[in-house]
C-alpha cells in the first residue's frame, strides 16, 4: 500500500509481534556470536581463529549490514517493505546454515558477510513498517518495545549459546536461527501489509560501492594495526586514509544526488543528526566493550559459556526494563534530561571495568551489567523514538536506513577499534614473558591470551598462562577507559543538540482525506 490507513488494533498488535520477532532474530544472533568467540578461538573445540579473524567474523557482518541498509531502505520504498523483509529473512537463514558448517575462519567470515546482507534487508523494513502502522503515542510505544525486543535477544542469546555450546558443536549457535525465520515468514505472509513509498527512490549503485569499499578499507586498517601492534606502518595508515577519503566521496555523491538512498541532509536536522551521532558513539562503545567481555569471563576467569551468559543476563534484563520506562520518563522530564543522564551512567559503568581483575567478586560484574543495561535501554528506545518522529511519513524508509546505518557503522568501528586496542595492549604486556620462548611458541603466544594458554599447557609453563591472563586484564582496563570516553562523548552530543524540555514530537501523519486504495497484496484477507 502506498498511503497510510488506520488498521484495527488487533491487526496492529499482530504486525508488531511479527516485526519484533524479526528484530529479535538479529539481536539473538549478535549475542550468540559474542558468547561463542572464546570457543571459536580454541584450536581444539573451535576453528583456532586469531583475534583479527574474530574481528572480521564480527566485522564483516556489521560492515555489510551498515553499508547495505540505505540501499535496503530504497528497495523497501520501491518494492514494498514486506517483500524486502521476507527476502532478508530467507538470506539470513541460508547464510546461517553456511556459517554453521564452515570448515575454517575464512568461510565463517564470508558466511557472516552474507548474513549481514540479510540483516540489512530486515532492519530498515521492520522500522519503516512500524512507522507506517502506528502514529502518535502508539508509535513511540511500539518503537520502545524494540528496545525490549533487543533486551530479550540480549538475554536469550548468551543463555541459548551457553546451552548449545555445552551440549553441541559451535555450529549449532547459527542453526538456531532457522526455526525462528520459519515462524517469522509465516507471520509476515499472514498479517503484514506490503507498505511502500508513493515516491520510490532510485537505486544508488555508486553510493553503495563507495560506502562498502570505504568502510572495508577503514576497518582493514584499524584491524591491521592490532596485528602489527603499531599505527605507523603504511599497511595501517594507507587503508585508513583511503577509507576516510572514500567515505567523504560517498557523502559528496549523496549530497549531489536529487534522490539519495542515504540522505546526509537528514543528519543536518538538530534532533535527527544529534540523536544518530549519539547512538553511533553508544554502539561503538557497546561493541568494543562486548568484544572483550566474553574473553574476560570465559578465558581469564574460566567460566563456562552458560555461566558467562547467566552472569551477563542482568544487562539484558536492564534493557528490557529501561526501554519502555525511558519513553515514559521522557514524557515527564524531557528527552535531554533523561537520555543524557542515562548515557552518562552507562558510560561510567563501562569505565568501571578498570576495577575488574582475576579475583574480583563476580557479584560486582552482575550489578554493573544490570545498571549498564538499564541505562542503555533508556537511551536507545527514547532517542530512536525521537529521531523517527521528526521525519515525515514518506521519508520513513530513508530515515530508518540512516538511523540503522549510523548505528551499525558505530558497531563496525567498535569491533575494529576495541579489538585493536586490546590486541596492541596485550602484545605489549606479554612481550617480556615470551622473550625466551622459541619462535614456534613465541609467535602464537603473542597473538592472544587464548593461544598463550594453549602454548603454556603444551610446554608445561603455568607461569606463561598467568602472564597472559595479567596482560589481558591490563588490555581490558585500557579498553574500558576508551569505551567510557566514547560513551561520554555520546552523552555530550545529546546535551548539546537536544533542547532542555524537549519531548519527542508525536505528530499524526494520518491524512484528513480518505486513504488511497490498498495494493493487491494489502487487500488480501488476514489468514
Coordinates of C-alpha atoms in Angstrom, one line a residue:
X1 CA 0.0 0.0 0.0
X2 CA 1.2 3.5 -0.8
X3 CA -0.9 5.5 1.7
X4 CA -1.4 5.1 5.4
X5 CA -4.6 3.5 6.6
X6 CA -6.0 3.0 10.1
X7 CA -5.6 -0.7 10.8
X8 CA -7.6 -2.4 13.5
X9 CA -5.9 -2.6 16.8
X10 CA -5.8 -6.4 16.8
X11 CA -4.1 -6.3 13.3
X12 CA -1.6 -3.7 14.6
X13 CA -0.7 -5.9 17.5
X14 CA -0.1 -8.9 15.2
X15 CA 2.0 -6.9 12.9
X16 CA 4.1 -5.6 15.8
X17 CA 4.6 -9.2 17.1
X18 CA 5.9 -10.4 13.8
X19 CA 8.3 -7.4 13.4
X20 CA 9.6 -7.8 17.0
X21 CA 10.3 -11.5 16.2
X22 CA 12.3 -10.5 13.1
X23 CA 14.2 -7.9 15.1
X24 CA 14.7 -10.4 17.9
X25 CA 16.5 -12.7 15.5
X26 CA 19.2 -10.2 14.8
X27 CA 19.8 -9.4 18.5
X28 CA 19.9 -13.1 19.4
X29 CA 22.5 -13.8 16.6
X30 CA 24.7 -10.9 17.7
X31 CA 24.9 -12.0 21.3
X32 CA 25.2 -15.7 20.4
X33 CA 28.3 -14.9 18.4
X34 CA 29.8 -12.8 21.2
X35 CA 29.4 -15.7 23.6
X36 CA 30.9 -18.1 21.0
X37 CA 34.1 -16.0 20.4
X38 CA 36.1 -17.8 23.0
X39 CA 35.1 -21.2 21.6
X40 CA 35.9 -20.2 18.0
X41 CA 39.4 -19.1 19.2
X42 CA 40.0 -22.5 20.7
X43 CA 42.2 -24.7 18.3
X44 CA 40.5 -27.9 19.6
X45 CA 36.8 -27.0 20.2
X46 CA 36.5 -24.3 17.6
X47 CA 38.4 -23.1 14.5
X48 CA 41.5 -21.7 16.1
X49 CA 40.7 -18.2 14.9
X50 CA 43.1 -15.5 15.9
X51 CA 41.9 -12.1 17.2
X52 CA 42.0 -10.5 13.7
X53 CA 39.9 -13.3 12.3
X54 CA 37.4 -13.0 15.1
X55 CA 37.2 -9.2 14.5
X56 CA 36.5 -9.9 10.8
X57 CA 33.9 -12.6 11.7
X58 CA 32.0 -9.9 13.6
X59 CA 33.1 -7.0 11.5
X60 CA 32.2 -8.5 8.1
X61 CA 28.7 -8.9 9.2
X62 CA 28.3 -5.4 10.7
X63 CA 30.2 -3.8 7.8
X64 CA 27.9 -5.2 5.1
X65 CA 24.9 -4.6 7.4
X66 CA 25.9 -0.9 7.7
X67 CA 26.7 -0.3 4.1
X68 CA 23.6 -2.0 2.6
X69 CA 20.9 -0.6 4.8
X70 CA 20.4 2.6 2.9
X71 CA 20.0 0.6 -0.3
X72 CA 17.6 -1.8 1.6
X73 CA 15.6 1.3 2.6
X74 CA 15.3 2.3 -1.1
X75 CA 14.3 -1.2 -2.1
X76 CA 11.6 -1.2 0.5
X77 CA 10.2 2.1 -0.7
X78 CA 10.1 0.7 -4.2
X79 CA 9.1 -2.9 -3.9
X80 CA 7.4 -2.9 -0.5
X81 CA 8.8 -3.3 2.9
X82 CA 7.2 -6.7 3.5
X83 CA 8.8 -8.1 0.3
X84 CA 12.2 -6.9 1.4
X85 CA 11.7 -8.2 4.9
X86 CA 10.8 -11.7 3.7
X87 CA 13.8 -11.7 1.3
X88 CA 16.1 -10.7 4.1
X89 CA 14.9 -13.5 6.4
X90 CA 15.5 -16.1 3.7
X91 CA 19.0 -14.8 3.0
X92 CA 19.7 -14.8 6.7
X93 CA 18.6 -18.4 7.2
X94 CA 20.5 -19.7 4.2
X95 CA 23.8 -18.0 5.3
X96 CA 23.3 -19.2 8.9
X97 CA 23.4 -22.7 7.6
X98 CA 26.6 -21.9 5.7
X99 CA 28.2 -20.4 8.8
X100 CA 27.3 -23.4 10.9
X101 CA 29.2 -25.8 8.6
X102 CA 32.2 -23.5 7.9
X103 CA 35.4 -25.5 8.0
X104 CA 37.8 -22.6 8.5
X105 CA 37.7 -19.0 9.7
X106 CA 37.7 -17.7 6.1
X107 CA 34.5 -19.5 5.3
X108 CA 32.9 -18.2 8.5
X109 CA 33.9 -14.6 7.7
X110 CA 32.3 -15.0 4.2
X111 CA 29.1 -16.5 5.6
X112 CA 28.8 -13.8 8.2
X113 CA 29.1 -11.2 5.5
X114 CA 26.1 -12.8 3.7
X115 CA 24.2 -12.8 7.0
X116 CA 24.9 -9.1 7.1
X117 CA 23.1 -8.8 3.7
X118 CA 20.1 -10.5 5.3
X119 CA 20.1 -8.3 8.3
X120 CA 20.5 -5.1 6.2
X121 CA 17.2 -6.1 4.4
X122 CA 15.4 -6.9 7.7
X123 CA 16.1 -4.0 9.9
X124 CA 15.0 -1.0 7.8
X125 CA 11.9 -2.8 6.7
X126 CA 10.8 -3.5 10.3
X127 CA 11.3 0.1 11.4
X128 CA 9.6 1.5 8.3
X129 CA 6.7 -0.8 8.8
X130 CA 6.3 0.3 12.4
X131 CA 6.3 3.9 11.2
X132 CA 3.6 3.2 8.6
X133 CA 1.5 1.1 11.0
X134 CA 1.4 3.3 14.1
X135 CA 1.2 7.1 14.8
X136 CA 1.3 9.4 17.8
X137 CA 1.9 7.8 21.2
X138 CA 1.3 4.3 19.8
X139 CA 4.3 4.7 17.6
X140 CA 6.6 5.8 20.4
X141 CA 5.4 2.8 22.5
X142 CA 6.0 0.4 19.6
X143 CA 9.5 1.7 19.0
X144 CA 10.1 1.5 22.7
X145 CA 9.2 -2.2 22.5
X146 CA 12.0 -2.7 20.1
X147 CA 14.4 -1.9 23.0
X148 CA 12.5 -4.6 24.9
X149 CA 13.0 -7.0 22.0
X150 CA 16.7 -6.1 22.0
X151 CA 16.8 -6.9 25.7
X152 CA 15.1 -10.2 25.2
X153 CA 17.6 -11.1 22.4
X154 CA 20.5 -9.9 24.6
X155 CA 19.2 -12.1 27.5
X156 CA 18.2 -15.2 25.4
X157 CA 21.3 -15.1 23.1
X158 CA 24.1 -15.8 25.7
X159 CA 22.0 -18.3 27.6
X160 CA 21.0 -20.1 24.5
X161 CA 24.6 -20.1 23.3
X162 CA 25.7 -21.4 26.6
X163 CA 23.3 -24.4 26.5
X164 CA 24.2 -25.1 22.8
X165 CA 28.0 -24.8 23.3
X166 CA 27.8 -27.0 26.4
X167 CA 26.0 -29.8 24.6
X168 CA 26.7 -29.4 20.8
X169 CA 29.4 -28.2 18.5
X170 CA 29.9 -24.5 17.8
X171 CA 27.9 -24.5 14.6
X172 CA 24.7 -25.1 16.5
X173 CA 24.7 -21.4 17.5
X174 CA 24.0 -20.5 13.9
X175 CA 21.5 -23.2 13.1
X176 CA 19.2 -22.0 15.8
X177 CA 18.3 -19.0 13.6
X178 CA 16.5 -21.2 11.0
X179 CA 13.3 -22.1 13.0
X180 CA 12.9 -18.5 14.1
X181 CA 13.0 -17.5 10.4
X182 CA 10.3 -20.0 9.5
X183 CA 7.9 -18.7 12.2
X184 CA 8.6 -15.1 11.2
X185 CA 7.9 -15.8 7.5
X186 CA 4.6 -17.4 8.3
X187 CA 3.6 -14.3 10.3
X188 CA 4.7 -12.0 7.6
X189 CA 2.6 -13.8 5.0
X190 CA -0.4 -13.8 7.2
X191 CA -0.5 -10.3 8.8
X192 CA 1.9 -7.7 7.4
X193 CA 0.7 -5.4 4.6
X194 CA 3.2 -4.5 1.9
X195 CA 3.7 -0.8 2.6
X196 CA 5.7 1.2 0.1
X197 CA 6.5 4.8 -0.5
X198 CA 4.4 6.7 -3.2
X199 CA 7.7 8.2 -4.4
X200 CA 10.3 5.4 -4.5
X201 CA 14.0 6.4 -4.7
X202 CA 16.3 5.1 -7.4
X203 CA 18.9 2.5 -6.5
X204 CA 22.3 4.2 -5.8
X205 CA 25.0 1.7 -7.0
X206 CA 27.8 4.3 -6.9
X207 CA 27.0 5.2 -3.3
X208 CA 26.8 1.5 -2.4
X209 CA 30.3 0.9 -3.9
X210 CA 31.8 3.9 -2.2
X211 CA 30.3 3.1 1.2
X212 CA 31.2 -0.6 1.1
X213 CA 34.8 0.0 -0.1
X214 CA 35.3 2.9 2.3
X215 CA 34.1 1.0 5.4
X216 CA 36.1 -2.1 4.4
X217 CA 39.3 -0.1 3.9
X218 CA 38.9 1.7 7.2
X219 CA 38.1 -1.4 9.1
X220 CA 41.0 -3.3 7.5
X221 CA 43.5 -0.6 8.5
X222 CA 42.2 -0.5 12.1
X223 CA 42.3 -4.3 12.4
X224 CA 45.7 -4.5 10.8
X225 CA 47.1 -2.1 13.4
X226 CA 46.2 -4.7 16.0
X227 CA 48.0 -7.4 14.0
X228 CA 51.3 -5.5 13.7
X229 CA 50.9 -3.8 17.1
X230 CA 51.6 -0.3 15.6
X231 CA 49.8 2.6 14.0
X232 CA 52.7 3.8 11.9
X233 CA 53.3 1.2 9.1
X234 CA 51.9 2.1 5.7
X235 CA 49.8 -1.0 5.7
X236 CA 47.9 0.6 8.6
X237 CA 47.6 4.3 7.8
X238 CA 47.2 3.9 4.0
X239 CA 44.0 1.9 4.1
X240 CA 42.7 4.1 6.9
X241 CA 43.3 7.2 4.8
X242 CA 41.8 5.6 1.7
X243 CA 38.8 4.5 3.7
X244 CA 38.2 8.0 5.0
X245 CA 38.6 9.5 1.5
X246 CA 36.1 7.0 0.0
X247 CA 33.6 7.8 2.7
X248 CA 34.0 11.5 2.1
X249 CA 33.4 10.9 -1.6
X250 CA 30.3 8.9 -0.7
X251 CA 28.9 11.8 1.3
X252 CA 29.7 14.2 -1.6
X253 CA 28.0 11.9 -4.1
X254 CA 24.9 11.6 -1.9
X255 CA 24.7 15.4 -1.3
X256 CA 24.7 16.0 -5.1
X257 CA 22.1 13.4 -5.8
X258 CA 18.5 14.6 -6.2
X259 CA 17.2 11.4 -4.7
X260 CA 19.9 9.9 -2.4
X261 CA 19.4 6.5 -0.9
X262 CA 21.4 7.7 2.1
X263 CA 20.5 11.3 2.6
X264 CA 23.2 13.1 4.6
X265 CA 20.9 16.2 4.7
X266 CA 18.7 14.4 7.3
X267 CA 21.7 14.5 9.7
X268 CA 21.7 18.3 9.5
X269 CA 18.4 18.3 11.4
X270 CA 19.3 19.0 15.0
X271 CA 17.5 16.2 16.7
X272 CA 17.9 13.6 14.0
X273 CA 21.6 14.3 13.5
X274 CA 22.5 14.7 17.1
X275 CA 20.5 11.6 18.1
X276 CA 22.1 9.5 15.4
X277 CA 25.6 10.7 16.3
X278 CA 25.0 9.8 20.0
X279 CA 23.6 6.4 19.1
X280 CA 26.6 5.7 16.8
X281 CA 29.0 6.5 19.6
X282 CA 27.0 4.4 22.0
X283 CA 27.0 1.4 19.7
X284 CA 30.8 1.9 19.2
X285 CA 31.3 1.8 22.9
X286 CA 28.9 -1.1 23.5
X287 CA 30.5 -3.3 20.7
X288 CA 34.1 -2.6 21.9
X289 CA 33.2 -3.5 25.5
X290 CA 31.3 -6.6 24.4
X291 CA 34.3 -7.8 22.3
X292 CA 36.4 -8.4 25.4
X293 CA 33.7 -9.3 27.8
X294 CA 33.4 -12.9 26.7
X295 CA 37.2 -13.3 26.8
X296 CA 37.2 -12.0 30.4
X297 CA 34.6 -14.3 31.8
X298 CA 35.3 -17.5 29.8
X299 CA 39.1 -17.1 29.2
X300 CA 40.6 -15.2 32.1
X301 CA 38.0 -16.2 34.7
X302 CA 37.4 -19.8 33.4
X303 CA 33.6 -19.7 33.4
X304 CA 31.6 -21.9 31.0
X305 CA 29.6 -20.3 28.2
X306 CA 26.4 -20.9 30.1
X307 CA 27.7 -19.4 33.3
X308 CA 29.1 -16.4 31.4
X309 CA 25.6 -15.9 29.9
X310 CA 24.0 -16.1 33.3
X311 CA 26.4 -13.5 34.7
X312 CA 25.7 -11.1 31.9
X313 CA 22.0 -11.7 31.9
X314 CA 21.2 -8.7 34.2
X315 CA 22.4 -6.4 31.3
X316 CA 19.7 -7.8 29.1
X317 CA 17.0 -7.5 31.8
X318 CA 18.1 -3.9 32.3
X319 CA 17.5 -3.2 28.6
X320 CA 14.1 -4.8 28.8
X321 CA 13.0 -2.6 31.7
X322 CA 14.8 0.5 30.7
X323 CA 13.4 0.8 27.1
X324 CA 9.7 1.3 27.9
X325 CA 10.5 3.1 31.2
X326 CA 12.7 5.6 29.3
X327 CA 9.9 6.5 26.9
X328 CA 7.6 7.2 29.9
X329 CA 10.2 9.3 31.8
X330 CA 10.9 11.4 28.6
X331 CA 7.2 12.4 28.5
X332 CA 7.5 13.7 32.0
X333 CA 11.1 15.1 32.3
X334 CA 12.1 15.8 28.7
X335 CA 14.4 14.0 26.2
X336 CA 17.6 15.7 27.1
X337 CA 17.5 15.3 30.8
X338 CA 16.6 11.6 30.7
X339 CA 18.8 10.4 27.9
X340 CA 21.9 12.5 28.8
X341 CA 21.8 11.3 32.4
X342 CA 21.2 7.6 31.4
X343 CA 24.0 7.6 28.9
X344 CA 26.4 9.2 31.4
X345 CA 25.6 6.4 33.9
X346 CA 26.1 3.8 31.2
X347 CA 29.4 5.2 30.3
X348 CA 30.6 5.2 33.9
X349 CA 29.5 1.6 34.2
X350 CA 31.7 0.7 31.2
X351 CA 34.6 2.6 32.8
X352 CA 34.3 0.5 36.0
X353 CA 35.9 -2.3 34.0
X354 CA 39.2 -0.8 35.2
X355 CA 38.5 -2.2 38.7
X356 CA 38.0 -5.8 37.5
X357 CA 40.7 -8.4 37.9
X358 CA 41.2 -12.1 38.1
X359 CA 39.9 -12.3 41.7
X360 CA 37.1 -9.6 41.7
X361 CA 33.9 -11.0 43.2
X362 CA 31.6 -11.8 40.3
X363 CA 28.7 -10.1 42.1
X364 CA 30.2 -6.7 41.0
X365 CA 30.0 -7.8 37.4
X366 CA 26.4 -8.8 37.8
X367 CA 25.5 -5.4 39.4
X368 CA 27.3 -3.3 36.9
X369 CA 25.9 -5.3 34.0
X370 CA 22.4 -4.6 35.2
X371 CA 23.0 -0.9 35.7
X372 CA 24.6 -0.5 32.3
X373 CA 21.9 -2.4 30.5
X374 CA 19.2 -0.4 32.2
X375 CA 20.8 2.9 31.2
X376 CA 21.5 1.8 27.6
X377 CA 17.9 0.6 27.2
X378 CA 16.5 4.0 28.3
X379 CA 18.8 5.8 25.7
X380 CA 18.2 3.6 22.7
X381 CA 14.4 3.4 23.0
X382 CA 13.9 7.1 23.7
X383 CA 16.3 8.5 21.2
X384 CA 15.2 6.2 18.4
X385 CA 11.6 7.2 19.0
X386 CA 12.5 10.9 19.0
X387 CA 14.6 10.8 15.8
X388 CA 12.0 8.8 13.8
X389 CA 9.2 11.2 15.0
X390 CA 11.0 14.1 13.4
X391 CA 10.5 12.8 9.8
X392 CA 7.5 12.9 7.5
X393 CA 6.0 9.5 6.7
X394 CA 7.3 9.3 3.1
X395 CA 10.9 9.5 4.5
X396 CA 10.3 6.6 6.9
X397 CA 12.4 4.2 4.9
X398 CA 15.2 6.7 4.2
X399 CA 15.3 7.8 7.9
X400 CA 15.3 4.3 9.2
X401 CA 18.1 3.4 6.8
X402 CA 20.2 6.4 8.0
X403 CA 19.5 5.6 11.7
X404 CA 20.5 1.9 11.4
X405 CA 23.4 2.7 9.1
X406 CA 24.9 5.1 11.6
X407 CA 24.4 2.6 14.5
X408 CA 25.9 -0.3 12.6
X409 CA 28.8 1.9 11.4
X410 CA 29.4 2.5 15.1
X411 CA 29.4 -1.2 15.7
X412 CA 31.9 -1.8 12.8
X413 CA 34.3 0.8 14.3
X414 CA 33.7 -0.6 17.8
X415 CA 34.8 -4.1 16.7
X416 CA 37.8 -2.7 14.8
X417 CA 38.9 -0.1 17.4
X418 CA 38.1 -2.1 20.5
X419 CA 39.8 -5.3 19.2
X420 CA 42.8 -3.4 18.0
X421 CA 43.3 -1.6 21.3
X422 CA 43.1 -4.9 23.1
X423 CA 45.5 -6.6 20.7
X424 CA 48.1 -3.9 20.9
X425 CA 48.0 -3.5 24.7
X426 CA 48.1 -7.3 25.2
X427 CA 51.0 -7.8 22.8
X428 CA 53.0 -5.1 24.6
X429 CA 52.2 -6.6 28.0
X430 CA 53.1 -10.1 27.1
X431 CA 56.4 -9.4 25.4
X432 CA 58.6 -9.8 28.5
X433 CA 57.2 -13.2 29.3
X434 CA 57.7 -14.7 25.9
X435 CA 61.1 -13.3 25.0
X436 CA 62.9 -16.5 25.9
X437 CA 60.4 -18.8 24.1
X438 CA 61.4 -20.5 20.8
X439 CA 59.8 -18.8 17.7
X440 CA 57.2 -21.6 17.2
X441 CA 55.9 -20.9 20.7
X442 CA 56.5 -17.2 21.0
X443 CA 54.5 -16.1 17.9
X444 CA 51.2 -17.7 18.8
X445 CA 51.6 -16.6 22.5
X446 CA 51.9 -13.0 21.4
X447 CA 48.7 -13.2 19.3
X448 CA 46.2 -13.7 22.1
X449 CA 45.8 -14.9 25.6
X450 CA 43.8 -17.9 24.4
X451 CA 46.7 -19.2 22.3
X452 CA 49.2 -18.3 25.0
X453 CA 47.3 -20.6 27.4
X454 CA 47.4 -23.5 24.9
X455 CA 51.2 -22.9 24.4
X456 CA 51.6 -22.9 28.2
X457 CA 49.8 -26.2 28.6
X458 CA 51.8 -27.8 25.7
X459 CA 55.2 -26.8 27.1
X460 CA 54.4 -27.0 30.8
X461 CA 54.7 -23.3 31.6
X462 CA 51.9 -22.3 34.0
X463 CA 53.7 -19.0 34.6
X464 CA 53.1 -18.2 30.9
X465 CA 49.4 -18.7 31.3
X466 CA 49.3 -16.5 34.4
X467 CA 51.3 -13.8 32.5
X468 CA 48.8 -14.0 29.6
X469 CA 45.9 -13.5 31.9
X470 CA 47.5 -10.5 33.5
X471 CA 48.4 -9.0 30.1
X472 CA 44.8 -9.5 29.0
X473 CA 43.4 -7.8 32.2
X474 CA 45.6 -4.8 31.6
X475 CA 44.4 -4.6 28.0
X476 CA 40.8 -4.8 29.2
X477 CA 41.5 -1.9 31.6
X478 CA 42.8 0.3 28.8
X479 CA 39.8 -0.7 26.6
X480 CA 37.4 0.2 29.5
X481 CA 38.7 3.7 29.7
X482 CA 38.3 4.2 25.9
X483 CA 34.8 2.8 25.8
X484 CA 33.8 5.1 28.7
X485 CA 35.2 8.1 26.8
X486 CA 33.3 7.1 23.6
X487 CA 30.0 6.8 25.5
X488 CA 30.6 10.1 27.4
X489 CA 31.1 11.8 24.0
X490 CA 27.7 10.5 23.1
X491 CA 26.2 11.9 26.2
X492 CA 27.8 15.3 25.4
X493 CA 26.3 15.2 21.9
X494 CA 22.8 14.7 23.4
X495 CA 23.3 17.5 25.9
X496 CA 24.4 19.9 23.1
X497 CA 21.9 19.0 20.4
X498 CA 18.7 18.4 22.4
X499 CA 16.7 21.2 23.8
X500 CA 16.2 21.2 27.6
X501 CA 12.5 20.4 27.9
X502 CA 12.2 18.6 24.5
X503 CA 9.8 15.7 24.2
X504 CA 9.6 13.6 21.0
X505 CA 7.1 15.1 18.7
X506 CA 4.1 12.9 18.3
X507 CA 2.8 14.2 15.0
X508 CA 0.0 12.3 13.4
X509 CA 0.6 11.8 9.7
X510 CA -2.8 10.3 9.0
X511 CA -4.4 12.1 6.1
X512 CA -7.6 14.0 6.6
X513 CA -9.0 12.7 3.4
X514 CA -9.7 9.1 2.6
X515 CA -6.7 6.9 2.1
X516 CA -5.7 5.6 -1.3
X517 CA -6.9 2.1 -2.2
X518 CA -4.8 -0.8 -0.9
X519 CA -2.5 -2.5 -3.3
X520 CA -3.2 -6.1 -4.3
X521 CA -1.0 -7.5 -1.5
X522 CA -2.6 -5.4 1.2
X523 CA -6.1 -6.3 0.0
X524 CA -5.5 -10.0 0.9
X525 CA -7.6 -11.0 3.9
X526 CA -5.9 -11.8 7.2
X527 CA -5.5 -15.5 7.4

